[in-house]
XYZ file of C-alpha atoms in Angstrom:
171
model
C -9.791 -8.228 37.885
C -8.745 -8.509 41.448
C -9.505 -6.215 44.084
C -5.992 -6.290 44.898
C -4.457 -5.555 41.045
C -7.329 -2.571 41.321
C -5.801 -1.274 44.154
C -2.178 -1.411 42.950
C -3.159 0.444 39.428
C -4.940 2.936 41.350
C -1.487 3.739 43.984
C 0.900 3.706 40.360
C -1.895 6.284 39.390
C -1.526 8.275 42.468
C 1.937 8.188 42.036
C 2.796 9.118 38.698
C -0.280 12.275 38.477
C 0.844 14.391 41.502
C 1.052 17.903 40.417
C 1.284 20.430 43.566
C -2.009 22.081 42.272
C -3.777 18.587 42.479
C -2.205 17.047 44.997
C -5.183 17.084 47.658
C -7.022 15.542 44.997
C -5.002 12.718 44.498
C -3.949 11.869 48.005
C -7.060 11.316 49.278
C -7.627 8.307 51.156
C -10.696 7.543 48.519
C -9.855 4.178 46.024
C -10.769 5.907 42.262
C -13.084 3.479 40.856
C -11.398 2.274 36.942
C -13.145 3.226 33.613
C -15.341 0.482 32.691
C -15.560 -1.486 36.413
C -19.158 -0.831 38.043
C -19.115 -1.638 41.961
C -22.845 -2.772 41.655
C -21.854 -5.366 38.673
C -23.619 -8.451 38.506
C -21.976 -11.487 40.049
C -22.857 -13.465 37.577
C -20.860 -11.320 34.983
C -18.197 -10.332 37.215
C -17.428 -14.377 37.498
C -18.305 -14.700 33.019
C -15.336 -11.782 33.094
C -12.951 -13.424 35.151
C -13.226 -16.804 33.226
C -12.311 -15.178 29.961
C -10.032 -12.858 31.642
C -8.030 -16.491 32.088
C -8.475 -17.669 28.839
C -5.534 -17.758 26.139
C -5.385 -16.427 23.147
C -6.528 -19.374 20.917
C -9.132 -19.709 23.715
C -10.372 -16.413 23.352
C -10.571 -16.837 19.638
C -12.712 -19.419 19.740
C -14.649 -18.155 22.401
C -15.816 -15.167 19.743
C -16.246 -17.761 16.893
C -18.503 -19.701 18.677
C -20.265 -16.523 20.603
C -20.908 -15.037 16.369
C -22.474 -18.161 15.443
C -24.356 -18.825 17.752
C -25.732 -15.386 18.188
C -25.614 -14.866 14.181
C -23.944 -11.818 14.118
C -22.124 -10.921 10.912
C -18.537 -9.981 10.301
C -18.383 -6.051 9.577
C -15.536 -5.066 7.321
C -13.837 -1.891 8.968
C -15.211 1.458 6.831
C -12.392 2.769 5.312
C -11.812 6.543 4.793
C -14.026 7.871 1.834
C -13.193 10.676 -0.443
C -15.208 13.275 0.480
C -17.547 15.029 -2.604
C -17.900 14.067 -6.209
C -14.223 11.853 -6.143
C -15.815 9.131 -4.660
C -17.224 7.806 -8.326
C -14.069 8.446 -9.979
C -11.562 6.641 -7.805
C -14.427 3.713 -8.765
C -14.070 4.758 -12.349
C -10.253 4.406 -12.139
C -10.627 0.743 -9.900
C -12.416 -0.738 -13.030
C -10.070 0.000 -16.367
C -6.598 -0.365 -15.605
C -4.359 2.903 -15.637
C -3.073 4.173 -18.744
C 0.699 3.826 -19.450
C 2.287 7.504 -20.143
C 5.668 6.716 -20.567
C 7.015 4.422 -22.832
C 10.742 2.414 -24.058
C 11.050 2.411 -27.245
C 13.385 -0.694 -28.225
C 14.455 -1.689 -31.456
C 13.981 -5.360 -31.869
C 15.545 -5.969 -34.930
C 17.104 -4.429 -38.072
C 17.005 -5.278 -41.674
C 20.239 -5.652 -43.264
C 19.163 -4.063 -46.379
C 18.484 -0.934 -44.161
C 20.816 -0.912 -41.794
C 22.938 2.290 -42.354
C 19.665 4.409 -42.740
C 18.662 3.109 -39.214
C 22.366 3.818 -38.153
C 22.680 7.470 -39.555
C 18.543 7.721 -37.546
C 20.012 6.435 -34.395
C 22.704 8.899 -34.483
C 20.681 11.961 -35.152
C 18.026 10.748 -32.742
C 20.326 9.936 -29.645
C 23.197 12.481 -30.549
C 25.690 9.845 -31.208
C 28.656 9.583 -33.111
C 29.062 7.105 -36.173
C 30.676 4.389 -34.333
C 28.603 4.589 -31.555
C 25.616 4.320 -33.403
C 26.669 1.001 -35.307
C 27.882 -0.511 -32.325
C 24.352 -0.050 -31.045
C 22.134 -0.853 -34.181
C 24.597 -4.010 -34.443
C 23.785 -5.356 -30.494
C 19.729 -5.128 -30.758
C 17.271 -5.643 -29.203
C 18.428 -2.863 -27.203
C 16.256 0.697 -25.683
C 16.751 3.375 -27.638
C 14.803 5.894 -25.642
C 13.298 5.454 -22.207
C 10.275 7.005 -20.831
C 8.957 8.992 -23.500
C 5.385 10.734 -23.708
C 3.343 7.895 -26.020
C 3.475 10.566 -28.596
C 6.632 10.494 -29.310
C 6.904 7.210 -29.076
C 4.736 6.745 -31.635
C 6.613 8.733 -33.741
C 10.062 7.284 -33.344
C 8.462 4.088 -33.937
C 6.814 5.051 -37.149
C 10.429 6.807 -38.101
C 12.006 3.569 -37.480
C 9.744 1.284 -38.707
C 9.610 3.110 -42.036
C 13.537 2.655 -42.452
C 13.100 -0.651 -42.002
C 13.688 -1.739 -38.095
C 11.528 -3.561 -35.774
C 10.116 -1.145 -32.725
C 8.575 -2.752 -29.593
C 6.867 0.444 -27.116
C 7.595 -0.996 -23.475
């Protein structure tokens, strides 16, 4: 940096922080040295930091490729947040099986035509239709019957169904 751009990011300082309280503070003729700048710097760094202070961006990329091979140093994934306590081992325990499905379409697939007006008169008990209704839907399969139920019931509308002669698919 320049002594010049220094200078002018120390007056914008001056100006914007000028409560009445501090205001002896920050008129003072003294130049506020910037976080990070060290007057006694080397000038052998101070000229290393001005040539990459004039590099581009694809410059500068490079610039750290080349700098981590040839000094070796490895790429360090950013920690993330940990659980704190005992959750840590089971959020691993839930990364390795994949989660459980709790709720569950049941569709008819398909209806044998022997059976079909005992799966009608089930549909219409089981979705509080009325007659019509429920042959108009046990005639346009596949089709959901129920959506998101608890696997238990599922289960059981599936065995219902199945035993009067339909085809069930659990989505």
């Amino acid at each position: 940096m320049t002594s010049a751009s220094v200078a002018a990011r120390q007056s914008v300082r001056m100006s914007v922080a000028a409560p009445t309280m501090c205001a002896k503070r920050f008129m003072s003729a003294d130049v506020l040295p910037t976080p990070g700048s060290n007057a006694t710097a080397d000038p052998k760094i101070a000229a290393i930091v001005d040539q990459i202070e004039g590099l581009t961006l694809l410059q500068t990329s490079e610039l750290v490729a080349q700098l981590k091979t040839r000094l070796n140093i490895q790429d360090i994934a950013m920690p993330m947040a940990m659980p704190t306590g005992g959750a840590a081992p089971a959020a691993a325990a839930e990364e390795e099986k994949p989660a459980e499905k709790t709720e569950f379409n049941v569709k008819i697939d398909k209806v044998d035509a022997t059976a079909k007006a005992k799966v009608i008169r089930e549909v219409k008990n089981l979705c509080g239709l009325n007659l019509v209704e429920a042959k108009k839907f046990v005639e346009s399969v596949p089709k959901v019957l129920k959506e998101s139920v608890t696997k238990e019931e599922a289960e059981k509308l599936k065995a219902a169904l199945e035993a009067l002669g339909a085809t069930v698919i659990l989505e």
